[in-house]
Amino acid sequence: MNDIRIYDFEFNLLHIEPDVMSAYWILLYNDIGTFEGTFPLSSDICDVIMKNKYLFLVQGDFQAIITAYMADTKLTVYGKTVNWILSRRTCPVFNTETLYSTEEINPGNVMVKLASQIFSDVENFDFINSTDIVTSESYSKDARTPFSDVLKEYLNQFNLGHKVWLDIPNKKWVFEVYPGKILPGIFSEGNRNLTDVTISDDAQEFFPSGWYNRELEDLGEWNAATSLPTVTSENYGKYYSITNENESSSRYPNGSYLVCTDVSGAWRVCSELPILEEKIEGTLSGIYNWDTFLSGATLAEAKAELLEKKWSHDLKALVSRLKYQTDYSLGDTVRIQAQKGTYAESTEKTIVGVDVWWESGNTGEKIKFREEI
C-alpha cells in the first residue's frame, strides 16, 4: 500500500503517512468519486487533519480533496476526487449556439470554454480538451446550475468523461475532457481476468418518451396601436407583452400577452402565459410506449433527462490479474463475456467506475460498466 501524502491548497507538503489502516477509492469516468481512509489516533496525521482546512491527499496516482473527518477509536478521513472542485462553482445561463457560431461544435471545447470562464479568477488552473468528436445538437441552460451537474449531463450524451488533477510539481489544477479507448481481448471468467460477475436488470425507472413544459421565448413588447406581427411558423413558442394606450380595449387588454402556441404561427391573446406542453417521442409504440413528465424547460434539457430514464442492464465484476491504469482505464470499452446458468451474454461495455481498496489482508479492484437500455 502506498503512503498517503497531505498537501494544502498552496501545494505545500504537510505530512507523509505510512501507517494506513485502510483506504477505499471509488473512481468514476464522468462523475465525482470518493475516498475513505482510516488511521490510528497515535499517528501525526490526526494533528494535521484536525488543525487544517482546505487539504488534499495523494496516494500513488490517486488524489482527493479532504471533505470531512471523524475521530472516535480511530481517525476516518473522507474525501472526493479532485473534480469535486467543479461542484463548488455554478454555471451561468448559456447556449452552445452563442458560445460557438459554427453549425458543428466539439463538446469538449464547449465544456473547456465554460470551465475557463467559471474559474477565470484562478490563475493556476489549466484546461485541456482531448476529444475530437463533433455534434450539431444544441444545448442550453436557462438557470444557474452547479457546473459539475451541467458537465455530467452534457458529456453523458457523447460518452465522454472528465477529470481534474493536481500537477503538484508545477502547482497547478488541471481540468480535462477525454474519451476512453477500445481495448483488445475479452474480459470473462473463462479467461480468468474477471471474477464474481453479477448481472442485473431493472425496468422501474424506464420511460422511452416524455413530456416537458417548453419555456416560451419573450420577444419584448407589442404596441396594440401597430399592425399585428407577421404570421409565420417561426413564431411558435414565442410571445409579446401587449401595451395598449386604450385602457378600455377588450380585444388587446393592456398587460395581456400575444402568444403563438400553434405551429402555423398564428397569434392569440392570453391574459396569462399558457403552458406549452411538448412531447419527445421514443422509438417504441403501443403498449410499450410509456411516457413521463420531464422537468427540463428546453428540448436539450428534457432530452438529457429522458436519457436517464433507462431500463438498466447492469454488469459488475471483480478483476483478476488486471491492474487499473496499466491494463485498463476509466472510459475504456471492452468486450465482455458473461454466463449465468444457461444465459450467456457477449457485448461491448464501457468502464464507468472502478473501486480500489487496501486493508489488512484484503486488496482488490472492482469494475462497474455503463448501464445499458
Short mmCIF file of C-alpha atoms in Angstrom, two decimals:
data_model
loop_
_atom_site.label_atom_id
_atom_site.label_comp_id
_atom_site.label_asym_id
_atom_site.label_seq_id
_atom_site.Cartn_x
_atom_site.Cartn_y
_atom_site.Cartn_z
CA MET A 1 0.00 0.00 0.00
CA ASN A 2 1.32 3.43 -0.94
CA ASP A 3 1.92 6.10 1.69
CA ILE A 4 -0.59 8.94 1.88
CA ARG A 5 0.66 12.48 1.45
CA ILE A 6 -1.25 15.53 2.72
CA TYR A 7 -0.97 18.92 0.99
CA ASP A 8 -2.64 22.27 1.48
CA PHE A 9 -4.24 24.18 -1.41
CA GLU A 10 -0.97 26.07 -1.90
CA PHE A 11 0.68 22.70 -2.74
CA ASN A 12 2.78 22.63 0.43
CA LEU A 13 3.50 19.08 1.66
CA LEU A 14 2.30 18.93 5.28
CA HIS A 15 2.62 15.24 6.14
CA ILE A 16 3.58 11.79 4.83
CA GLU A 17 1.64 8.94 6.44
CA PRO A 18 2.91 5.34 6.10
CA ASP A 19 0.57 3.81 8.72
CA VAL A 20 -2.62 3.44 6.70
CA MET A 21 -5.13 1.03 8.25
CA SER A 22 -7.40 1.04 5.18
CA ALA A 23 -8.04 3.03 2.02
CA TYR A 24 -11.04 2.70 -0.28
CA TRP A 25 -11.31 4.66 -3.54
CA ILE A 26 -14.31 4.87 -5.86
CA LEU A 27 -13.22 6.39 -9.18
CA LEU A 28 -15.72 7.47 -11.84
CA TYR A 29 -15.46 8.30 -15.54
CA ASN A 30 -17.88 11.23 -15.71
CA ASP A 31 -18.79 11.92 -12.08
CA ILE A 32 -17.29 12.71 -8.70
CA GLY A 33 -15.59 9.80 -6.94
CA THR A 34 -14.87 9.26 -3.26
CA PHE A 35 -12.13 8.28 -0.80
CA GLU A 36 -12.40 6.82 2.69
CA GLY A 37 -9.34 6.02 4.77
CA THR A 38 -8.70 5.04 8.38
CA PHE A 39 -5.66 5.80 10.53
CA PRO A 40 -4.61 5.15 14.14
CA LEU A 41 -5.12 8.01 16.60
CA SER A 42 -1.45 7.73 17.54
CA SER A 43 -0.42 8.96 14.08
CA ASP A 44 0.69 12.56 13.47
CA ILE A 45 -1.82 12.69 10.60
CA CYS A 46 -4.54 13.35 13.19
CA ASP A 47 -2.98 16.67 14.20
CA VAL A 48 -2.56 17.75 10.56
CA ILE A 49 -6.10 16.82 9.51
CA MET A 50 -7.85 18.24 12.56
CA LYS A 51 -5.97 21.55 12.69
CA ASN A 52 -6.12 22.49 8.99
CA LYS A 53 -8.75 23.19 6.34
CA TYR A 54 -8.50 23.15 2.54
CA LEU A 55 -6.42 20.00 2.24
CA PHE A 56 -5.97 17.32 -0.38
CA LEU A 57 -4.36 13.90 -0.14
CA VAL A 58 -2.42 11.79 -2.62
CA GLN A 59 -1.96 8.02 -2.63
CA GLY A 60 0.15 6.93 -5.58
CA ASP A 61 -1.67 8.21 -8.68
CA PHE A 62 -4.92 8.84 -6.78
CA GLN A 63 -5.85 12.29 -5.49
CA ALA A 64 -8.74 13.60 -3.40
CA ILE A 65 -9.85 16.77 -1.66
CA ILE A 66 -10.48 16.12 2.04
CA THR A 67 -14.11 16.98 2.76
CA ALA A 68 -14.71 15.54 6.26
CA TYR A 69 -13.22 13.50 9.09
CA MET A 70 -14.44 11.67 12.19
CA ALA A 71 -12.33 10.73 15.20
CA ASP A 72 -13.51 8.06 17.66
CA THR A 73 -11.40 4.94 18.26
CA LYS A 74 -9.57 5.77 15.02
CA LEU A 75 -9.41 8.65 12.55
CA THR A 76 -11.60 8.23 9.46
CA VAL A 77 -10.91 10.67 6.64
CA TYR A 78 -13.42 11.25 3.83
CA GLY A 79 -12.63 12.83 0.51
CA LYS A 80 -13.89 13.48 -3.00
CA THR A 81 -11.89 13.13 -6.19
CA VAL A 82 -10.42 16.45 -7.24
CA ASN A 83 -13.18 17.16 -9.79
CA TRP A 84 -15.38 17.85 -6.74
CA ILE A 85 -13.99 21.38 -7.01
CA LEU A 86 -16.25 21.79 -10.07
CA SER A 87 -19.30 21.47 -7.81
CA ARG A 88 -18.09 24.49 -5.83
CA ARG A 89 -18.85 26.87 -8.74
CA THR A 90 -22.07 27.48 -10.65
CA CYS A 91 -22.55 27.65 -14.40
CA PRO A 92 -24.38 30.73 -15.75
CA VAL A 93 -27.20 30.65 -18.28
CA PHE A 94 -25.78 29.76 -21.69
CA ASN A 95 -26.48 28.28 -25.09
CA THR A 96 -23.98 26.42 -27.25
CA GLU A 97 -25.16 28.44 -30.25
CA THR A 98 -23.97 31.65 -28.59
CA LEU A 99 -20.69 30.10 -27.44
CA TYR A 100 -19.89 28.86 -30.96
CA SER A 101 -21.43 30.21 -34.14
CA THR A 102 -20.46 27.17 -36.28
CA GLU A 103 -23.02 24.50 -37.20
CA GLU A 104 -20.86 21.74 -35.72
CA ILE A 105 -19.08 22.02 -32.38
CA ASN A 106 -16.77 19.89 -30.29
CA PRO A 107 -18.47 19.04 -26.93
CA GLY A 108 -15.10 19.03 -25.18
CA ASN A 109 -14.39 22.56 -26.37
CA VAL A 110 -17.78 23.69 -25.02
CA MET A 111 -17.03 22.45 -21.50
CA VAL A 112 -13.42 23.66 -21.56
CA LYS A 113 -14.57 27.14 -22.57
CA LEU A 114 -17.20 27.22 -19.83
CA ALA A 115 -14.77 25.91 -17.22
CA SER A 116 -12.15 28.52 -18.16
CA GLN A 117 -14.77 31.26 -17.78
CA ILE A 118 -16.11 29.94 -14.48
CA PHE A 119 -12.61 29.61 -12.97
CA SER A 120 -11.14 32.68 -14.67
CA ASP A 121 -10.11 34.08 -11.28
CA VAL A 122 -7.85 31.08 -10.55
CA GLU A 123 -4.52 31.80 -12.25
CA ASN A 124 -3.05 28.29 -11.80
CA PHE A 125 -5.94 26.39 -13.43
CA ASP A 126 -5.29 24.81 -16.85
CA PHE A 127 -7.96 23.43 -19.20
CA ILE A 128 -7.48 20.63 -21.74
CA ASN A 129 -9.74 19.08 -24.37
CA SER A 130 -8.54 15.67 -25.59
CA THR A 131 -11.58 14.83 -27.73
CA ASP A 132 -12.17 15.21 -31.47
CA ILE A 133 -15.86 14.34 -31.90
CA VAL A 134 -18.31 16.95 -33.23
CA THR A 135 -22.06 17.46 -32.91
CA SER A 136 -24.72 19.71 -34.42
CA GLU A 137 -27.00 19.27 -31.38
CA SER A 138 -27.59 22.46 -29.43
CA TYR A 139 -27.62 22.55 -25.63
CA SER A 140 -28.60 25.24 -23.19
CA LYS A 141 -29.21 26.06 -19.53
CA ASP A 142 -31.78 28.67 -18.59
CA ALA A 143 -30.94 28.79 -14.88
CA ARG A 144 -27.73 28.96 -12.89
CA THR A 145 -26.66 25.39 -12.07
CA PRO A 146 -23.68 23.72 -10.35
CA PHE A 147 -21.07 23.31 -13.05
CA SER A 148 -20.46 19.67 -12.12
CA ASP A 149 -24.12 18.87 -12.90
CA VAL A 150 -24.00 20.62 -16.28
CA LEU A 151 -20.75 18.87 -17.17
CA LYS A 152 -22.01 15.38 -16.28
CA GLU A 153 -25.34 15.85 -18.08
CA TYR A 154 -23.77 17.21 -21.26
CA LEU A 155 -20.83 14.81 -21.59
CA ASN A 156 -23.01 11.75 -20.91
CA GLN A 157 -24.70 12.37 -24.25
CA PHE A 158 -21.39 11.73 -26.05
CA ASN A 159 -19.91 9.00 -23.83
CA LEU A 160 -17.14 11.37 -22.75
CA GLY A 161 -15.50 11.67 -19.35
CA HIS A 162 -13.78 14.38 -17.37
CA LYS A 163 -11.26 14.69 -14.58
CA VAL A 164 -9.40 17.26 -12.55
CA TRP A 165 -5.96 16.51 -11.20
CA LEU A 166 -3.28 18.37 -9.30
CA ASP A 167 0.02 18.98 -11.07
CA ILE A 168 1.98 19.19 -7.84
CA PRO A 169 5.48 19.98 -9.24
CA ASN A 170 4.05 22.93 -11.19
CA LYS A 171 1.45 23.84 -8.52
CA LYS A 172 -1.48 23.73 -10.94
CA TRP A 173 -5.03 22.48 -11.10
CA VAL A 174 -5.78 20.77 -14.44
CA PHE A 175 -9.22 20.12 -15.94
CA GLU A 176 -9.57 17.70 -18.87
CA VAL A 177 -12.36 16.33 -21.04
CA TYR A 178 -11.31 12.99 -22.53
CA PRO A 179 -12.60 9.88 -24.34
CA GLY A 180 -11.95 6.25 -23.48
CA LYS A 181 -10.13 3.70 -25.64
CA ILE A 182 -11.28 0.45 -27.24
CA LEU A 183 -9.30 -2.39 -25.65
CA PRO A 184 -8.40 -5.64 -27.42
CA GLY A 185 -9.10 -9.06 -25.93
CA ILE A 186 -12.05 -10.42 -23.97
CA PHE A 187 -12.90 -9.92 -20.29
CA SER A 188 -14.57 -13.06 -18.85
CA GLU A 189 -14.49 -15.54 -16.00
CA GLY A 190 -13.40 -18.15 -18.55
CA ASN A 191 -10.32 -16.08 -19.38
CA ARG A 192 -9.67 -15.70 -15.65
CA ASN A 193 -9.48 -11.93 -15.78
CA LEU A 194 -12.91 -11.43 -14.17
CA THR A 195 -14.43 -12.99 -11.05
CA ASP A 196 -17.66 -12.59 -9.06
CA VAL A 197 -19.63 -11.35 -12.08
CA THR A 198 -23.14 -10.09 -11.30
CA ILE A 199 -25.83 -9.26 -13.86
CA SER A 200 -28.96 -7.27 -13.00
CA ASP A 201 -31.90 -5.80 -14.90
CA ASP A 202 -34.36 -3.11 -13.76
CA ALA A 203 -37.30 -1.53 -15.64
CA GLN A 204 -38.68 0.63 -12.81
CA GLU A 205 -37.12 3.90 -13.97
CA PHE A 206 -37.56 3.32 -17.71
CA PHE A 207 -39.56 5.66 -19.98
CA PRO A 208 -38.95 5.83 -23.74
CA SER A 209 -41.00 9.05 -24.19
CA GLY A 210 -41.53 12.18 -22.14
CA TRP A 211 -43.44 15.44 -21.89
CA TYR A 212 -41.95 18.75 -20.86
CA ASN A 213 -43.23 22.31 -20.48
CA ARG A 214 -41.41 24.32 -23.09
CA GLU A 215 -40.26 27.73 -21.92
CA LEU A 216 -41.81 30.48 -24.07
CA GLU A 217 -39.41 32.97 -25.65
CA ASP A 218 -40.00 36.61 -24.70
CA LEU A 219 -39.95 38.93 -27.75
CA GLY A 220 -40.50 42.08 -25.71
CA GLU A 221 -43.46 44.45 -26.03
CA TRP A 222 -46.02 44.87 -28.82
CA ASN A 223 -47.95 48.10 -29.13
CA ALA A 224 -51.60 47.41 -29.97
CA ALA A 225 -51.70 50.62 -32.00
CA THR A 226 -49.41 49.00 -34.59
CA SER A 227 -50.02 46.15 -37.02
CA LEU A 228 -50.04 42.58 -35.80
CA PRO A 229 -46.70 40.78 -36.15
CA THR A 230 -46.42 38.64 -39.28
CA VAL A 231 -47.85 35.12 -39.09
CA THR A 232 -45.01 32.65 -39.67
CA SER A 233 -44.13 29.21 -38.35
CA GLU A 234 -41.07 30.76 -36.69
CA ASN A 235 -43.43 32.41 -34.16
CA TYR A 236 -44.10 29.07 -32.47
CA GLY A 237 -43.23 29.15 -28.77
CA LYS A 238 -42.82 32.93 -28.60
CA TYR A 239 -44.79 35.79 -27.07
CA TYR A 240 -45.10 39.57 -26.75
CA SER A 241 -46.30 41.61 -23.79
CA ILE A 242 -49.17 43.81 -25.00
CA THR A 243 -49.11 47.55 -24.36
CA ASN A 244 -52.31 49.44 -25.17
CA GLU A 245 -52.97 53.12 -24.51
CA ASN A 246 -56.70 52.40 -24.84
CA GLU A 247 -57.41 51.13 -21.34
CA SER A 248 -60.95 50.06 -22.30
CA SER A 249 -59.82 47.82 -25.16
CA SER A 250 -61.31 44.35 -24.78
CA ARG A 251 -59.53 42.83 -27.78
CA TYR A 252 -55.96 43.66 -26.73
CA PRO A 253 -56.08 44.43 -22.99
CA ASN A 254 -53.08 46.25 -21.59
CA GLY A 255 -50.86 43.83 -19.70
CA SER A 256 -52.02 40.73 -21.57
CA TYR A 257 -49.92 38.66 -23.94
CA LEU A 258 -49.77 37.96 -27.66
CA VAL A 259 -48.78 34.31 -27.81
CA CYS A 260 -48.10 31.72 -30.50
CA THR A 261 -48.74 28.11 -29.45
CA ASP A 262 -49.74 26.90 -32.91
CA VAL A 263 -47.17 25.54 -35.35
CA SER A 264 -48.93 27.54 -38.10
CA GLY A 265 -47.58 30.70 -36.48
CA ALA A 266 -50.98 32.22 -35.62
CA TRP A 267 -51.15 34.63 -32.67
CA ARG A 268 -53.69 34.61 -29.86
CA VAL A 269 -54.31 36.89 -26.90
CA CYS A 270 -53.93 35.44 -23.38
CA SER A 271 -54.41 37.09 -20.02
CA GLU A 272 -51.72 34.77 -18.62
CA LEU A 273 -48.90 32.93 -20.31
CA PRO A 274 -50.10 29.44 -21.23
CA ILE A 275 -48.26 26.20 -20.61
CA LEU A 276 -46.83 24.81 -23.82
CA GLU A 277 -46.53 21.04 -23.50
CA GLU A 278 -44.32 19.20 -25.93
CA LYS A 279 -43.57 15.51 -26.25
CA ILE A 280 -40.30 13.79 -27.02
CA GLU A 281 -41.26 10.61 -28.82
CA GLY A 282 -39.30 7.44 -28.24
CA THR A 283 -38.81 4.55 -30.63
CA LEU A 284 -41.49 2.30 -29.07
CA SER A 285 -45.23 2.30 -29.78
CA GLY A 286 -48.49 0.90 -28.47
CA ILE A 287 -48.45 -0.69 -25.02
CA TYR A 288 -44.65 -0.32 -24.92
CA ASN A 289 -44.67 3.48 -25.29
CA TRP A 290 -44.57 4.61 -21.66
CA ASP A 291 -44.23 8.35 -21.05
CA THR A 292 -43.35 10.55 -18.10
CA PHE A 293 -43.12 14.25 -17.22
CA LEU A 294 -39.70 15.89 -17.51
CA SER A 295 -38.62 18.96 -15.55
CA GLY A 296 -36.42 20.49 -18.28
CA ALA A 297 -37.57 23.78 -19.80
CA THR A 298 -35.66 23.35 -23.06
CA LEU A 299 -35.56 20.50 -25.55
CA ALA A 300 -31.89 19.79 -24.78
CA GLU A 301 -32.51 19.65 -21.03
CA ALA A 302 -35.55 17.41 -21.46
CA LYS A 303 -33.66 15.05 -23.80
CA ALA A 304 -30.79 14.79 -21.34
CA GLU A 305 -33.23 13.99 -18.54
CA LEU A 306 -35.02 11.40 -20.66
CA LEU A 307 -31.68 9.68 -21.33
CA GLU A 308 -31.52 8.95 -17.60
CA LYS A 309 -34.88 7.13 -17.68
CA LYS A 310 -33.22 3.84 -18.52
CA TRP A 311 -34.23 0.24 -18.48
CA SER A 312 -30.95 -0.53 -16.82
CA HIS A 313 -28.93 -3.62 -17.52
CA ASP A 314 -26.01 -3.65 -15.12
CA LEU A 315 -22.89 -5.82 -15.00
CA LYS A 316 -20.30 -5.66 -12.23
CA ALA A 317 -17.23 -7.79 -11.65
CA LEU A 318 -14.01 -8.08 -9.72
CA VAL A 319 -10.89 -8.05 -11.87
CA SER A 320 -8.26 -10.74 -11.68
CA ARG A 321 -4.69 -10.41 -12.96
CA LEU A 322 -5.55 -6.95 -14.28
CA LYS A 323 -4.45 -3.61 -12.88
CA TYR A 324 -6.19 -0.27 -13.14
CA GLN A 325 -4.27 2.30 -15.23
CA THR A 326 -1.99 -0.49 -16.53
CA ASP A 327 -4.40 -2.90 -18.25
CA TYR A 328 -7.49 -0.68 -18.36
CA SER A 329 -8.69 2.84 -17.50
CA LEU A 330 -11.93 4.68 -16.93
CA GLY A 331 -13.85 5.20 -20.16
CA ASP A 332 -12.32 2.21 -21.93
CA THR A 333 -14.62 -0.04 -23.94
CA VAL A 334 -14.05 -3.78 -23.61
CA ARG A 335 -15.57 -6.99 -24.94
CA ILE A 336 -17.34 -8.83 -22.09
CA GLN A 337 -18.48 -12.44 -21.99
CA ALA A 338 -20.62 -13.45 -19.03
CA GLN A 339 -22.66 -16.54 -18.27
CA LYS A 340 -25.23 -17.24 -15.55
CA GLY A 341 -26.87 -20.64 -15.79
CA THR A 342 -27.97 -21.18 -19.36
CA TYR A 343 -27.94 -17.43 -20.07
CA ALA A 344 -24.86 -16.13 -21.89
CA GLU A 345 -24.06 -12.54 -22.78
CA SER A 346 -21.37 -11.19 -25.08
CA THR A 347 -21.24 -7.47 -25.63
CA GLU A 348 -19.07 -4.36 -25.60
CA LYS A 349 -19.28 -2.26 -22.46
CA THR A 350 -17.70 0.96 -21.23
CA ILE A 351 -15.93 1.07 -17.87
CA VAL A 352 -17.50 3.96 -15.94
CA GLY A 353 -16.40 3.14 -12.41
CA VAL A 354 -13.58 1.42 -10.53
CA ASP A 355 -13.36 0.62 -6.82
CA VAL A 356 -9.82 0.16 -5.49
CA TRP A 357 -9.13 -0.80 -1.88
CA TRP A 358 -6.35 -1.74 0.50
CA GLU A 359 -6.78 -3.06 4.03
CA SER A 360 -5.23 -5.68 6.25
CA GLY A 361 -5.20 -8.96 4.35
CA ASN A 362 -7.51 -7.70 1.61
CA THR A 363 -6.78 -5.72 -1.54
CA GLY A 364 -8.69 -5.62 -4.79
CA GLU A 365 -10.31 -3.83 -7.69
CA LYS A 366 -13.92 -3.87 -8.85
CA ILE A 367 -15.15 -2.67 -12.26
CA LYS A 368 -18.53 -1.10 -12.94
CA PHE A 369 -19.69 -0.98 -16.56
CA ARG A 370 -22.09 1.54 -18.08
CA GLU A 371 -25.71 0.59 -17.62
CA GLU A 372 -27.38 -0.08 -20.94
CA ILE A 373 -31.00 0.20 -22.08
#
